[in-house]
């Protein structure tokens, strides 16, 4: 025991911080250090458990540093002692040298990776010189929560956590930690350099040691010197007094291309950053103007397919030049005479020969032995477990578990003994163990996939320990709940006291090892799915034999295992090889392993302390092209790797190209290592296809033949076989990110990020790097957990510096860098970051970051080429009849008014005022108008004679009280209703020109009254007519605050009318004189009034009457605002002309009663109804869940023939379709819903009407539209955009499609501006500015060639005509008109034309919390404003998603993402977004956004 104690203290010594001398003396033969288990972090602090595997980080730091490789960035002795040391001969007594070095600096300089820190510092210093501010994002106060430090606990330092917190916690907050961590690192470094004593490890490099490293350098020294910057230091803090290294110029003249704006990313370093939005945007624009790195030659050809051009390789890129590699054979697997025939037989032998020998000792966190399991106990207890599994579960006739079945092992990390007993119990019972992690909650990250594996393995029994069973989550009844995605399990506790003793005559069946499955190890893939790797009994035995031979294990040795003993290296050495030679546990050197190939290579323990490990300093640039180039260590951008030893005994290894057919690599090429051996996994359980691709690979020579007839196994490791058969691993296939043809390893990126003074802002082990695919390339995303005490500025500055460092060192841009609050990233069961789950959260927008920096401008270099406008066909081109260069000219017309014979009595009158007088005489009591209130009852109605008499009184009032002359303008400020109609005809009777104006909103006078004032002034109204209520409002206190109320024209109150009739009713002298003015604010925020003559007004009414077949017997329901366009015409004019009854429903009433309009339509059995998009949306949203109750109330829409949405925009097909679907059950015919098209020059060009074909929908290619071309595609094809026909062209209307720039006619199915010729065109703008050029251009345009005589009005809308197979009412083939969008709204970006609505549609689809979106451009930057329906914490989730979707679907880079509250995007009465108002509000800082992100 004394000897044991001595040996133990020697072993543990290395773990404990001690004075240097003692530490130096602690000699250990060699140390187990598994690269995937991060030797570098294996032993950070003093309180580590030797076999207590709480050091989660040590095993699975999925997102920490180097992936599966002992990759250490070490540079020996970067300090003052360097010169004299080179002169010092290497002496055996090098311990004195060690002491001298210690005194030269306060830190243990020898093991610091200063080279990488310097590289990063140097790279950042270069950027410092060019000060340019990156605009910092703006956050709303409530989002910036400064947590107090007291309330905060660092991630998971809770005692019981299976987490790295327990190890890391110490090195973060305590003052002693830095000293401790240096000792740790000092120790680790020795382990890395595999030296016998703790002192000579640096001698190798200083002496120019002749070891394998040197040979490697000789063999591989090529002339390629790439000129790059340095690799990251993953081992230490950044040095405060780092030496600035200027990057030496390489021998080649080509300087690495500088790219994007990485150098400009200084946040506030002395550069004053204005917080005003406009200033920040200017800043961003200036930054983006800086020279970019040359874009890739990979762009989209501007063809309809927009194919990606094959990327031209960079002529200067390094290419492999070596010969084809030869497969490397390991040493012969030795034959040992007394080698046991199976693992169980070995256990039986040791359990009976030396039952008292300790087999496994568990240590507590202070290094005290907690528990010793002897071979005897292991043997008897395993037998007991085996007996109970086979005989005590289920019944005698129906046992639950039979030999060959799978059972799962669920044991905590602090109980290896119980695990070992259960594992061997399974082997003895011939059942297959599937070890997994302990599930902590019902919703662990990745737990569902583990459940899927258990289900597919058919597991029904879980073996566990007593303590673990008690700790599992329980339901109120005490049952263990079924975890999400897991099969139903019986939990079986394996402690001896719970088991029955096997009968004397029962004995386990011990066979020789065969090809049956021994156990299944789970493996998590890059995408988060979990596979089970099956290992056969013969592979298990052979693997143990090979390890024992390679490590030279002998009896009674000790191995120290700080890895997870449930899988991988920890399981193989700590649990399995133990029983072969009856070892107590000793130690090993760096090795490489993978679940599929088991141990791939291992460095043999050596007694010769002078033989240094193989070491290569490789050019990072070369590695990105998969080429090995030895680099001098002075270079900044290098990766220093050490070998992982030799191929395993009895195995053959080669490396093959990572993708495509498995072709052998050249000697200077990086490939995926493949192994051919007995001791490997044999399949992925239950997945034959994947098994074939991984476990049955036949590497090919360049001539195309396989190298052996035996299959190889892909290890998932990237590396190469160096000189002397040394194996080097530089990364894992899973960590590979291929960005524009170059390979980057996630671990290297992590290391660089961590070299940027990370300790102040982020947690070292809590950083994830992955790539997402956006726009045909991988984009790098970095997510880190931010410390709660770091300020916004600090974090942002750190983020900018990380971007610069990665740009300089790896020459790759980071697409997105996100910081999340501490402890919020999903964890693996061992405390690492669950990468695939993190990526999933990022992509679905539920990561909730607290800081985001996106750099699409810098990263995305493969956008399609900007479009060069082609000169259009000029008049010189062949124009024959109606053809333009081989296409039918795009023109169409409604029915000819002259040809239509109908008994239209109103036709004989030239003026509407005459029609009203005629109706008042012939049908005085016929009701023309019925106004409904919000309860659906009649509030008011007007017969022909009532309207006529009312209009007469108003005319008298205008002449007598208003003293108006004929031709004077009168503003009518009325709520929607009957008064408005009477006032309009009163004006006509008096010879005045009416202008309808929407009254100010009583709750919102400040914003609505100025518009009223403006229209009154611009229209030059001599007088204002309104109701008594509004009269008071116009003179109120609030009104006085908003406008100058003294400058109103005279206000007449029509509630108090004179009792007399006028002497005569005014009759205009000429039908071309002005009837009324129509004022409207366009979506771009322009107020435009157009003049409507009497002739146009009558022609308009006739056209609508014919299209909709309106007669006095008809009833029409109108739910529209009656202030401009078709809405006004339908509300005020059509009934008087056609004599039908109009049921008027003010849209504002729907806010209190959304069903009002549809109930009225049903109650009055209406066949034709008109509404606006806002009304339709109100019904769709407000009545969505009420269709059943409406049906019960008798709502029936089966009589509706036409339901027309009155609009001045592209039909909103999604809304009309969901409206149709929703009310289909209430009888609404899906074809009844259609839209109309109006604009300023012609208030209604199209309107569905009753006869004629149903509206058609086509799908066009959105990419072609951007180039002003129309290409029809199938429904559902990528980039397809559905467009619905905008109703039928009205009678008397002619349409042609013209090129807006050249004004030439266009062919069929070409996108151009819609030009219209019609008797009801407006006759011009009414402005006080007298802008004649605009007037003539919009109202009196002629084609530049072809029919140059006809005078057309330009609508300002882009669209196209398409001849369909359908037949029109007059027997012709029907021409359908499709509207794409307004020219004013369209944004020209990269030479292409984009319509805001398309981008907005994509953005709204991007995340469930985005309710509305509006886009506009400012200084060529695309600004996207989204309304967030959710907590403010979600605001930052939207930034990457919005950027992704716009890139992916529109090939545009978003410049600014603005997240605002619901209702911030202004919408006008027609339900159209007022994007320009929004833009002005944003630039003037009036939006109070939740978050503004400026994309770099």
Coordinates of N, CA and C in Angstrom, one line a residue, residues 187-259:
X187 N 1.9 22.2 -17.3 CA 1.8 20.8 -17.2 C 1.3 20.2 -18.5
X188 N 0.3 20.7 -19.1 CA -0.3 20.2 -20.3 C 0.8 20.2 -21.4
X189 N 1.5 21.4 -21.4 CA 2.5 21.5 -22.5 C 3.4 20.4 -22.5
X190 N 3.8 19.9 -21.2 CA 4.8 18.9 -21.2 C 4.1 17.6 -21.7
X191 N 2.9 17.4 -21.3 CA 2.2 16.2 -21.8 C 2.3 16.2 -23.3
X192 N 2.1 17.4 -23.9 CA 2.0 17.5 -25.3 C 3.3 17.1 -25.9
X193 N 4.4 17.6 -25.3 CA 5.7 17.4 -25.9 C 6.2 16.0 -25.6
X194 N 5.4 15.3 -24.8 CA 5.7 13.9 -24.5 C 7.1 13.7 -23.9
X195 N 7.6 14.6 -23.1 CA 8.9 14.4 -22.6 C 8.9 13.6 -21.3
X196 N 10.0 13.0 -20.9 CA 10.0 12.1 -19.8 C 10.0 13.0 -18.5
X197 N 11.0 14.0 -18.5 CA 11.0 14.8 -17.3 C 10.3 16.1 -17.8
X198 N 10.0 16.9 -16.8 CA 9.2 18.1 -17.1 C 10.1 19.2 -17.6
X199 N 11.3 18.9 -18.0 CA 12.2 20.0 -18.3 C 12.7 20.0 -19.7
X200 N 12.9 18.9 -20.3 CA 13.6 18.9 -21.6 C 12.7 19.2 -22.8
X201 N 11.4 19.5 -22.5 CA 10.5 19.5 -23.6 C 10.9 20.6 -24.6
X202 N 11.6 21.6 -24.2 CA 11.8 22.6 -25.2 C 13.1 22.4 -25.9
X203 N 13.9 21.5 -25.5 CA 15.2 21.3 -26.1 C 15.1 21.0 -27.5
X204 N 14.1 20.2 -27.9 CA 14.1 19.7 -29.2 C 14.1 20.8 -30.3
X205 N 13.3 21.8 -30.1 CA 13.4 22.8 -31.2 C 14.6 23.7 -31.1
X206 N 15.0 24.0 -29.9 CA 16.2 24.9 -29.8 C 17.4 24.3 -30.4
X207 N 17.5 22.9 -30.3 CA 18.7 22.3 -30.7 C 18.6 21.9 -32.1
X208 N 17.5 22.3 -32.8 CA 17.4 21.8 -34.1 C 17.3 20.3 -34.1
X209 N 16.6 19.8 -33.2 CA 16.6 18.3 -33.0 C 16.4 17.6 -34.2
X210 N 17.1 16.4 -34.3 CA 17.2 15.7 -35.6 C 16.0 14.8 -35.8
X211 N 15.0 15.0 -34.9 CA 13.9 14.0 -34.9 C 13.0 14.1 -36.1
X212 N 11.9 13.4 -36.0 CA 11.0 13.3 -37.2 C 10.6 14.6 -37.7
X213 N 10.6 15.6 -36.8 CA 10.1 16.9 -37.2 C 11.0 17.4 -38.3
X214 N 12.3 17.2 -38.1 CA 13.3 17.7 -39.1 C 13.1 17.0 -40.4
X215 N 13.0 15.7 -40.3 CA 12.8 15.0 -41.6 C 11.6 15.5 -42.3
X216 N 10.5 15.7 -41.5 CA 9.3 16.2 -42.1 C 9.6 17.5 -42.9
X217 N 10.3 18.4 -42.2 CA 10.6 19.7 -42.9 C 11.4 19.5 -44.1
X218 N 12.4 18.6 -44.1 CA 13.2 18.4 -45.3 C 12.4 17.9 -46.4
X219 N 11.6 16.8 -46.1 CA 10.8 16.2 -47.2 C 9.9 17.2 -47.8
X220 N 9.3 18.0 -46.9 CA 8.2 18.8 -47.5 C 8.5 20.3 -47.8
X221 N 9.8 20.6 -47.6 CA 10.1 22.0 -47.8 C 9.9 22.3 -49.3
X222 N 8.9 23.1 -49.6 CA 8.6 23.5 -51.0 C 9.0 24.9 -51.2
X223 N 9.0 25.4 -52.4 CA 9.4 26.8 -52.6 C 8.2 27.7 -52.3
X224 N 7.0 27.1 -52.1 CA 5.8 28.0 -51.9 C 5.9 28.7 -50.6
X225 N 6.1 29.9 -50.6 CA 6.0 30.6 -49.3 C 4.8 31.5 -49.4
X226 N 3.7 31.1 -48.7 CA 2.5 31.9 -48.8 C 2.6 33.0 -47.8
X227 N 2.0 34.2 -48.2 CA 2.2 35.3 -47.3 C 1.0 35.6 -46.5
X228 N 0.9 35.0 -45.3 CA -0.4 35.1 -44.6 C -0.1 35.4 -43.1
X229 N -1.2 35.5 -42.3 CA -1.0 35.8 -40.9 C -1.2 34.6 -40.1
X230 N -1.1 34.8 -38.7 CA -0.8 33.7 -37.8 C -2.0 32.9 -37.3
X231 N -1.7 31.7 -36.8 CA -2.8 30.9 -36.3 C -3.0 31.3 -34.9
X232 N -4.2 30.9 -34.4 CA -4.6 31.3 -33.1 C -4.0 30.6 -32.0
X233 N -3.9 31.3 -30.9 CA -3.4 30.7 -29.6 C -4.6 30.2 -28.9
X234 N -4.6 28.9 -28.6 CA -5.8 28.4 -27.8 C -5.4 28.1 -26.4
X235 N -4.1 28.4 -26.1 CA -3.7 27.9 -24.7 C -3.7 29.0 -23.7
X236 N -3.6 30.2 -24.0 CA -3.4 31.2 -22.9 C -4.2 32.5 -23.2
X237 N -4.1 33.3 -22.2 CA -4.6 34.7 -22.4 C -3.8 35.4 -23.4
X238 N -4.3 36.5 -23.9 CA -3.6 37.3 -24.8 C -2.6 38.1 -24.0
X239 N -1.4 38.2 -24.6 CA -0.4 38.9 -23.8 C -0.7 40.4 -23.8
X240 N -0.5 41.1 -22.7 CA -0.7 42.5 -22.7 C 0.4 43.3 -23.4
X241 N 1.6 42.8 -23.2 CA 2.8 43.5 -23.8 C 3.2 42.7 -25.0
X242 N 2.3 42.4 -25.9 CA 2.7 41.5 -27.0 C 3.6 42.2 -28.0
X243 N 4.4 41.5 -28.7 CA 5.4 42.0 -29.6 C 4.7 42.2 -30.9
X244 N 4.7 43.4 -31.4 CA 4.0 43.6 -32.7 C 4.9 43.0 -33.8
X245 N 4.4 42.1 -34.6 CA 5.2 41.6 -35.6 C 4.7 42.1 -37.0
X246 N 5.6 42.7 -37.7 CA 5.2 43.1 -39.1 C 5.2 41.9 -39.9
X247 N 4.3 41.7 -40.8 CA 4.2 40.5 -41.6 C 5.3 40.6 -42.6
X248 N 6.2 39.6 -42.7 CA 7.3 39.7 -43.7 C 6.7 39.5 -45.1
X249 N 7.3 40.1 -46.1 CA 6.8 39.9 -47.4 C 7.3 38.6 -47.9
X250 N 6.4 37.8 -48.5 CA 6.9 36.5 -49.0 C 7.7 36.7 -50.2
X251 N 8.2 35.5 -50.7 CA 9.1 35.7 -51.9 C 8.2 35.9 -53.1
X252 N 7.0 35.6 -53.0 CA 6.1 35.8 -54.2 C 5.6 37.3 -54.1
X253 N 5.4 37.9 -55.3 CA 5.0 39.3 -55.2 C 3.6 39.4 -54.9
X254 N 2.8 38.4 -55.0 CA 1.4 38.5 -54.8 C 1.0 38.7 -53.4
X255 N 0.4 39.9 -53.1 CA 0.0 40.1 -51.7 C -1.4 39.6 -51.5
X256 N -1.6 38.9 -50.4 CA -3.0 38.4 -50.3 C -4.0 39.5 -50.4
X257 N -5.1 39.2 -51.2 CA -6.0 40.3 -51.5 C -6.7 40.7 -50.2
X258 N -6.8 42.0 -50.0 CA -7.5 42.6 -48.9 C -8.9 42.5 -49.2
X259 N -9.7 42.3 -48.3 CA -11.1 42.1 -48.8 C -12.0 42.8 -47.9

